[in-house]
Short mmCIF file of C-alpha atoms and ligand atoms in Angstrom, two decimals:
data_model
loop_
_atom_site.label_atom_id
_atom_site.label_comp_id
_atom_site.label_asym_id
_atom_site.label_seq_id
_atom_site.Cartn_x
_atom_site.Cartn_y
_atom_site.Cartn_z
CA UNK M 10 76.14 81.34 83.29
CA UNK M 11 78.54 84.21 84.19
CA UNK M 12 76.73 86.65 86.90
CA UNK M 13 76.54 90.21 86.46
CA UNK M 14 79.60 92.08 88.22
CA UNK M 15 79.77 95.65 89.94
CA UNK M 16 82.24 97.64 90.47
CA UNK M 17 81.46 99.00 94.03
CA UNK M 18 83.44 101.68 96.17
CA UNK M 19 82.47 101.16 100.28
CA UNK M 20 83.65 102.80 103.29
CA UNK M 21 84.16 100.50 106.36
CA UNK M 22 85.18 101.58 109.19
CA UNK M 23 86.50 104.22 107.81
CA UNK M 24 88.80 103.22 105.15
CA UNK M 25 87.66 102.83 101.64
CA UNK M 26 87.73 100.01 99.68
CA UNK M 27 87.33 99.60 95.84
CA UNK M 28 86.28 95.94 95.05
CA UNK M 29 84.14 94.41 91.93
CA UNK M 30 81.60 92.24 93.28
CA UNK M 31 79.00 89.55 91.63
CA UNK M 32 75.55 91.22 91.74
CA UNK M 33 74.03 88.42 94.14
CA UNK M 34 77.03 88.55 96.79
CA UNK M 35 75.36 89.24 100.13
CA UNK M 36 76.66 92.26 102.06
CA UNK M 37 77.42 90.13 105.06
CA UNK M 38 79.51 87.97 102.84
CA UNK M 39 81.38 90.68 101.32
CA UNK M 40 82.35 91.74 104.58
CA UNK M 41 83.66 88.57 106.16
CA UNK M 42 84.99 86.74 102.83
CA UNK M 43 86.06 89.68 100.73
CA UNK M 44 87.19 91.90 103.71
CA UNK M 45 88.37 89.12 105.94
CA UNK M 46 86.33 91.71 108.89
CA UNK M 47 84.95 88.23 110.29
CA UNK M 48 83.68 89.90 113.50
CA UNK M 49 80.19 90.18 111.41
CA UNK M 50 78.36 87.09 112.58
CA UNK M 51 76.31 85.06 110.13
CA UNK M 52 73.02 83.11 111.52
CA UNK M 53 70.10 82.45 110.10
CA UNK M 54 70.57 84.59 106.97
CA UNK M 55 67.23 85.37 107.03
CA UNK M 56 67.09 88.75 109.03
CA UNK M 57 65.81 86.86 112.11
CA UNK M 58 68.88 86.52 114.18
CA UNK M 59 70.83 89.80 114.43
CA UNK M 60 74.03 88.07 114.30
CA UNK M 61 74.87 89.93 111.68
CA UNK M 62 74.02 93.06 111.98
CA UNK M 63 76.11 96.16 111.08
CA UNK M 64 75.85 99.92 111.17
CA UNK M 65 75.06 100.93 107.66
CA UNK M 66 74.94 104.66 107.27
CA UNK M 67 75.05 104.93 111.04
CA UNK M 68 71.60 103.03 111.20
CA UNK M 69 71.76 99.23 112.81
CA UNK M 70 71.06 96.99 109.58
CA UNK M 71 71.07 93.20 109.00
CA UNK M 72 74.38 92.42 106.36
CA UNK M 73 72.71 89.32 105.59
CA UNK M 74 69.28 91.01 103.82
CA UNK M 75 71.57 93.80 101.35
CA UNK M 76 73.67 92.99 98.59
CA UNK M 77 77.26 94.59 98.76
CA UNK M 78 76.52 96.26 95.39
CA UNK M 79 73.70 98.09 97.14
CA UNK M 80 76.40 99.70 99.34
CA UNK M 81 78.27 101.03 97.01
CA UNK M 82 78.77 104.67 97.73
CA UNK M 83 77.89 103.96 101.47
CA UNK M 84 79.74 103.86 105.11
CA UNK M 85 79.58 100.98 106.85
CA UNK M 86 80.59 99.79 110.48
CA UNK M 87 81.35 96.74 111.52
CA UNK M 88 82.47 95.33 115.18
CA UNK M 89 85.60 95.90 114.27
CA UNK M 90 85.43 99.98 113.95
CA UNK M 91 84.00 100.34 117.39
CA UNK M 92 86.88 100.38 119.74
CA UNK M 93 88.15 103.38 119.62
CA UNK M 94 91.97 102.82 118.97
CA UNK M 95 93.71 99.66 119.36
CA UNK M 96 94.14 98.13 122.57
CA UNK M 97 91.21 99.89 123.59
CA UNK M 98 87.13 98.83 123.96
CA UNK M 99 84.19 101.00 123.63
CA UNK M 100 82.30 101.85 126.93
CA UNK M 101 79.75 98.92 125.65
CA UNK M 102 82.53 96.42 124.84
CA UNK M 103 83.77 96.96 128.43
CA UNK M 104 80.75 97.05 129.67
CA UNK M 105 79.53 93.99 128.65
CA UNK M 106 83.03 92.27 129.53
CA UNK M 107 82.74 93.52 132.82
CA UNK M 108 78.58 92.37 133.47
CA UNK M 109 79.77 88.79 131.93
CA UNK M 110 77.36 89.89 128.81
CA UNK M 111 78.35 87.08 126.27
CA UNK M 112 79.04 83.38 127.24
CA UNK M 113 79.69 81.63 123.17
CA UNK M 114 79.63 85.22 122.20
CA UNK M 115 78.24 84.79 118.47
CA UNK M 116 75.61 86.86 118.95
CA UNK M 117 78.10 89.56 120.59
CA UNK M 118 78.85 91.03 117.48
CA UNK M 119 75.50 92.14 116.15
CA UNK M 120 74.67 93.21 120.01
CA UNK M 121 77.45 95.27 120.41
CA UNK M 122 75.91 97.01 116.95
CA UNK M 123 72.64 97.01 117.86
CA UNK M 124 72.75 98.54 121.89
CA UNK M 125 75.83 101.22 120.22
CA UNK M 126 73.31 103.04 117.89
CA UNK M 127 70.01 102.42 120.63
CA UNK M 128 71.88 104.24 123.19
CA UNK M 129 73.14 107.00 120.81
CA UNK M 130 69.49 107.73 120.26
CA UNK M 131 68.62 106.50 123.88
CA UNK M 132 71.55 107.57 126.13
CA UNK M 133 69.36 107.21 129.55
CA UNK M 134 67.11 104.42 128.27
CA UNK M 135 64.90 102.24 131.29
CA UNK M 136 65.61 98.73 131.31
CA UNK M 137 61.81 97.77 129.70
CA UNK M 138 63.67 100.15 126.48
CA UNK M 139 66.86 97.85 126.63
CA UNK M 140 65.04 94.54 126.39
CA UNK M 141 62.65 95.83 124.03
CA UNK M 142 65.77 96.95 121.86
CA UNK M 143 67.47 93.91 122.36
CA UNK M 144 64.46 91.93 121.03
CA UNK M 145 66.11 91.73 117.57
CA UNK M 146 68.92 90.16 118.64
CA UNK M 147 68.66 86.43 119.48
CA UNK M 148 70.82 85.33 122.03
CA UNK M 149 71.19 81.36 123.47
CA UNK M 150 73.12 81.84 126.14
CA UNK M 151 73.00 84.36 128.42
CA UNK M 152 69.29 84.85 129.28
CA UNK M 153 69.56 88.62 128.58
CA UNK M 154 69.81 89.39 132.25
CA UNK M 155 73.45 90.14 131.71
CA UNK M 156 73.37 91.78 128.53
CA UNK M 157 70.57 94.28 130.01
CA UNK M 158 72.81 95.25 132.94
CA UNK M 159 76.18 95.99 130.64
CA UNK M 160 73.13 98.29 128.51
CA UNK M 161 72.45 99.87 130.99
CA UNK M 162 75.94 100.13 132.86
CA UNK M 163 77.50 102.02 129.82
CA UNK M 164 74.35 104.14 129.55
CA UNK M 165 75.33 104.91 133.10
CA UNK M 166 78.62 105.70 132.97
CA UNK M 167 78.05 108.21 129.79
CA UNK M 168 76.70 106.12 126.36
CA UNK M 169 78.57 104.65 123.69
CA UNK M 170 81.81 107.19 123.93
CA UNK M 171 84.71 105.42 125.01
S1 FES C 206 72.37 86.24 109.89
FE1 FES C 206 71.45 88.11 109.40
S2 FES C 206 69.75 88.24 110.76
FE2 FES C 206 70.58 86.26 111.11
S1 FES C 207 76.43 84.45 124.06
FE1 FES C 207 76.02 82.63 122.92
S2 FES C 207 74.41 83.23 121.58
FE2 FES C 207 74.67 84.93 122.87
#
């Protein structure tokens, strides 16, 4: 049985891109396989893990509980559209290169989403607001310890602006 198709328009990272879609094709799909933006991690695919978690709208949102047509019409972010021109890292990507924040670095992706839009609304946030912020964002490695410390390093040294 054929599935139902939409024609969506969706603006990541700030170019736009036209694309007709099956109705059931999973936003963090779209974004990896129809995109090729494979920086959006896919876990559990249950909206447990945070791996894939995006800026949608400017608000941190799991890719792997929306449908791509239900962007239509909407801005996305991925990790790719943080740095802020190439060859260059966000204050949290360096951040968290410099504290050793990521050992596999799958989760890094949906992190990196996650802490940029907490400290936008949190720019001098304590450590007890990091780790709770963190909580939806499984990581296996690290132990948090490091990840807290680049949080709160590029809160620091001014936020999220590069
Ligand atoms: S893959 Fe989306 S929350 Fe785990
Ligand atoms: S660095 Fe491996 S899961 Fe977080």
């Amino acid at each position: 049985m054929d599935s139902e198709l939409h024609d969506i328009v969706v603006f990541v990272n700030g170019t736009r891109y036209r694309r007709r879609v099956e109705a059931r094709m999973l936003l963090s799909d779209f974004i990896r396989h129809d995109l090729l933006l494979a920086g959006t991690h896919v876990g559990c695919e249950h909206g447990v893990c945070g791996a894939c978690t995006i800026l949608f709208d400017g608000l941190p949102t799991r890719s792997c509980l929306m449908l791509a047509a239900q962007a239509n019409g909407h801005d996305v972010t991925t990790v790719e559209g943080l740095a802020p021109s190439p060859g260059r890292l966000s204050l949290l990507q360096q951040t968290m290169h410099e504290q050793h924040g990521l050992q596999c670095g799958y989760c890094t992706p949906g992190i990196l989403m996650s802490m940029t839009a907490f400290l936008a609304e949190h720019p001098s946030p304590t450590e007890a607001e990091v780790r709770e912020a963190l909580s939806g964002n499984l990581c296996r490695c690290t132990g948090y310890q490091h990840i807290v410390d680049a949080v709160l390093a590029a809160a620091f040294r001014g936020g999220t602006k590069a």
